[in-house]
Short mmCIF file of C-alpha atoms in Angstrom, two decimals:
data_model
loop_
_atom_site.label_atom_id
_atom_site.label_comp_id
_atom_site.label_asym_id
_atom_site.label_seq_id
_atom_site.Cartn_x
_atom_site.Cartn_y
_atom_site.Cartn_z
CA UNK A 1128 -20.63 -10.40 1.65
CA UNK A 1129 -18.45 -9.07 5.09
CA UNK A 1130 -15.71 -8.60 2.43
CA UNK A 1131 -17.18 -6.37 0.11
CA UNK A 1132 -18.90 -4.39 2.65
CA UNK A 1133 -15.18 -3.53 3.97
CA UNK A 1134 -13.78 -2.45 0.97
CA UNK A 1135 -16.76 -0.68 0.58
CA UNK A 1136 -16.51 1.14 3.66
CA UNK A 1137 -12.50 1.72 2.90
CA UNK A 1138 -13.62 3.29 -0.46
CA UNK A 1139 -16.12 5.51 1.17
CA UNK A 1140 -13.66 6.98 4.25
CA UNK A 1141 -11.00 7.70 1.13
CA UNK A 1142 -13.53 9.64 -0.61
CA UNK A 1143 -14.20 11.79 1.97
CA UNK A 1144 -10.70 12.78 3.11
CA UNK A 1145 -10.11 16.50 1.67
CA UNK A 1146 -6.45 17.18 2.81
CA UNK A 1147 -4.41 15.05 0.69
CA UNK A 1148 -1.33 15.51 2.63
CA UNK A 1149 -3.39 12.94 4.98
CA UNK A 1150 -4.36 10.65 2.71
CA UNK A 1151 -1.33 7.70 3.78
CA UNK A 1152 -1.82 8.20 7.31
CA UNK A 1153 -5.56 7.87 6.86
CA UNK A 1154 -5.19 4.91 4.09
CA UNK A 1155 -3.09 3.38 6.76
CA UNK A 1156 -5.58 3.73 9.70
CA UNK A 1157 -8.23 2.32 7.51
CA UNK A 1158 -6.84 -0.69 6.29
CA UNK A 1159 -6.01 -1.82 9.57
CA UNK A 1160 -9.51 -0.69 10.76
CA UNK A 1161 -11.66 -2.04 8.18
CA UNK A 1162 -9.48 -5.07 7.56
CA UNK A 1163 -7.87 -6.29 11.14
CA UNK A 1164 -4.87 -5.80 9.68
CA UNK A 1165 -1.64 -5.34 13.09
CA UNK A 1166 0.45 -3.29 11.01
CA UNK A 1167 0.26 -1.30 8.18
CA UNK A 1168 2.54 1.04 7.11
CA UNK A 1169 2.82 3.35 3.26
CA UNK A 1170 5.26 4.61 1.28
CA UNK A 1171 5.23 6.24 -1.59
CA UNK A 1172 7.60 7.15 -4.55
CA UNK A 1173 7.55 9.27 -7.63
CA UNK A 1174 5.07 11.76 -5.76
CA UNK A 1175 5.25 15.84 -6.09
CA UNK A 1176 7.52 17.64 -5.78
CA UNK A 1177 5.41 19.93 -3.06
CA UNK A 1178 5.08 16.65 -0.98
CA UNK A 1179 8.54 14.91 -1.43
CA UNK A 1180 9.60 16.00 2.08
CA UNK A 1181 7.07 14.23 3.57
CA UNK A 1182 7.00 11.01 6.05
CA UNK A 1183 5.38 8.65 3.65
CA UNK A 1184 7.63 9.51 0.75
CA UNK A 1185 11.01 8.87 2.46
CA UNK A 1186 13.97 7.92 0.17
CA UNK A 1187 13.31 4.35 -1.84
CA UNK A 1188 16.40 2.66 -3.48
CA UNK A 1189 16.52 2.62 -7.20
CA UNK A 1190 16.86 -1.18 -7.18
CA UNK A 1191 14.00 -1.28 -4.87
CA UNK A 1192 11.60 0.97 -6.88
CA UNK A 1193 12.87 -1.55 -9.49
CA UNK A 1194 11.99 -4.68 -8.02
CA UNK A 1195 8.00 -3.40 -7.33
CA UNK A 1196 8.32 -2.10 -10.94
CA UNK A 1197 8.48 -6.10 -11.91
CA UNK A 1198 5.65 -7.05 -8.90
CA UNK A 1199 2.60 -8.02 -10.86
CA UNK A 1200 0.93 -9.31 -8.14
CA UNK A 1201 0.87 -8.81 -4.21
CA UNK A 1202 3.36 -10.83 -2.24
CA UNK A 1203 1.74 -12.67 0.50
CA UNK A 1204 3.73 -15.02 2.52
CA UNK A 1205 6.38 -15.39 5.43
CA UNK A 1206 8.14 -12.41 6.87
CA UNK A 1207 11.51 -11.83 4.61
CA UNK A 1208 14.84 -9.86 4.65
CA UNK A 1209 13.35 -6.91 2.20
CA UNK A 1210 13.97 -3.62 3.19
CA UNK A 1211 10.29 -3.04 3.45
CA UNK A 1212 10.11 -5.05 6.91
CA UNK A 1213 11.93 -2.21 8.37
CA UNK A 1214 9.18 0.15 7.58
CA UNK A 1215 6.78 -1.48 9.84
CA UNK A 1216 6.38 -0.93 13.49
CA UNK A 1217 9.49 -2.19 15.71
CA UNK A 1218 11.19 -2.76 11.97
CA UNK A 1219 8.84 -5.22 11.70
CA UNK A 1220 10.13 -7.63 14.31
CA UNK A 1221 6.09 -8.89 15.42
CA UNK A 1222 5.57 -9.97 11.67
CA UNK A 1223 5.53 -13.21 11.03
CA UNK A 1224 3.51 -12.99 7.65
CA UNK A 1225 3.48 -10.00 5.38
CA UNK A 1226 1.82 -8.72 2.39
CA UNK A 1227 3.56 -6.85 -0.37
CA UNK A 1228 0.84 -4.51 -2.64
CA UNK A 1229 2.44 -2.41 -5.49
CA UNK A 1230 1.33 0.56 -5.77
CA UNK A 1231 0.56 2.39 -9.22
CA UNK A 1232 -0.65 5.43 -10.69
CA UNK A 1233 -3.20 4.84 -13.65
CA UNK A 1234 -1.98 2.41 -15.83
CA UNK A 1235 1.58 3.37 -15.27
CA UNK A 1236 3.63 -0.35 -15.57
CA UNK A 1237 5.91 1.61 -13.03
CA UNK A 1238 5.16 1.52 -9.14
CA UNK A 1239 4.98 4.58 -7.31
CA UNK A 1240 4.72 2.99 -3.92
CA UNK A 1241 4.02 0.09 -1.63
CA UNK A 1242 1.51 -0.79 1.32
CA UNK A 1243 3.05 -3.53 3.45
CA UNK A 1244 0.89 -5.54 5.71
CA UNK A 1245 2.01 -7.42 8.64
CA UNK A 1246 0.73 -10.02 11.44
CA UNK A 1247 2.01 -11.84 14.10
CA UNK A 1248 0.37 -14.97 13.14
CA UNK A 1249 2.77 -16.87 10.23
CA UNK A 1250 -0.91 -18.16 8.40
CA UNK A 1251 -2.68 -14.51 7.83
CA UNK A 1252 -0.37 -14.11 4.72
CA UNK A 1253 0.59 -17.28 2.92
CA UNK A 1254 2.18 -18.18 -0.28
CA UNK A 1255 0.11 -19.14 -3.03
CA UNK A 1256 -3.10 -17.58 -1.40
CA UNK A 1257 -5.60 -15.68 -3.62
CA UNK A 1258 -4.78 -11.70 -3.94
CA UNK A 1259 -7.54 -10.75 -6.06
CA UNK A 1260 -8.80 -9.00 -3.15
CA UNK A 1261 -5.52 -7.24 -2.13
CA UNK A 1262 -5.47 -6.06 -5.83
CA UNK A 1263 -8.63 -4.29 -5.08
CA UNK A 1264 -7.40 -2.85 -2.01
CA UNK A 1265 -4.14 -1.60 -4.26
CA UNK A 1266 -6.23 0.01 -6.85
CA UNK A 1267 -8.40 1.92 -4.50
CA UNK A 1268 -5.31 3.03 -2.90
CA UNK A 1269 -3.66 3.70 -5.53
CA UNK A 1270 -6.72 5.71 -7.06
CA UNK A 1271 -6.72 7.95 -3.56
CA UNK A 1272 -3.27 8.74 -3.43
CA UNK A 1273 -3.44 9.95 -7.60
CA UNK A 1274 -3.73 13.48 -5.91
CA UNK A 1275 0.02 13.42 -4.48
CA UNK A 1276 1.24 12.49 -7.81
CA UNK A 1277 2.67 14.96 -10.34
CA UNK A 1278 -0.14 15.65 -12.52
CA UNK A 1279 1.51 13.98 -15.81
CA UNK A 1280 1.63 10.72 -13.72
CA UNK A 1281 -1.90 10.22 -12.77
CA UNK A 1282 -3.06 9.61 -15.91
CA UNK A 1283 -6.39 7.66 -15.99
CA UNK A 1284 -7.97 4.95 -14.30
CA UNK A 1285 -5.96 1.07 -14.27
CA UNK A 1286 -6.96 -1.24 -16.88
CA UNK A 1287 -8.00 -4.82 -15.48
#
């Protein structure tokens, strides 16, 4: 199945990437590689303190952090007003549709970041779609960026 292959292939360039300082950039680069994704953009929270001054883990408002705290499942659907937009490319002003993916370390209920997806085309991300395989994408992520995480955080792999 084309689908599994991908997030095959996604697994397998995360595995190989040494530096983790370049794991977002590289996460980044491969989802919109492997999954035709126009913009893609990372950002992290709760991560090291030796990589806190870094681009991906930029300040995050508490009531943000919050909100993908309470995110169970992806968001997929029309572009909205959520701070997030403003992390992609041009502040996101080419995204039509977007897709929201929590983030989390382990089995940590908490979020510790959030991959935003966006496209031009209004139908790529819709409301009420299936995100069983965006969850996949999120734990493999999330997995790969356990390494910029203080060590007390990563704690395990996520429970299904």
């Amino acid at each position: 199945d084309e689908i599994a292959d991908r997030l095959a292939r996604f697994t397998r360039e995360l595995l190989i990437i040494r530096d983790a300082v370049e794991m977002p950039q590289r996460i980044e680069v491969a989802l919109a590689d492997q999954f035709k994704v126009p913009q893609v953009v990372l950002r992290l929270w709760r991560v090291a303190d030796e990589f806190a001054d870094q681009p991906f883990a930029a300040p995050v408002d508490a009531d943000m952090r919050r909100y993908f705290d309470e995110m169970t499942v992806p968001y997929c659907g029309l572009k909205n007003d959520l701070v997030p937009m403003t992390w992609l490319p041009e502040k996101g002003a080419q995204a039509r549709s977007v897709a929201l993916l929590p983030l989390r370390s382990g089995i940590s209920p908490q979020a510790s970041g959030l991959i935003v997806f966006g496209s031009p085309d209004a139908d790529r991300f819709q409301n009420g779609m299936g995100t069983a395989f965006l969850d996949r994408i999120s734990e493999v992520a999330s997995a790969a960026l356990a390494r910029l995480m203080p060590q007390d955080k990563a704690v395990g792999p996520a429970q299904s």
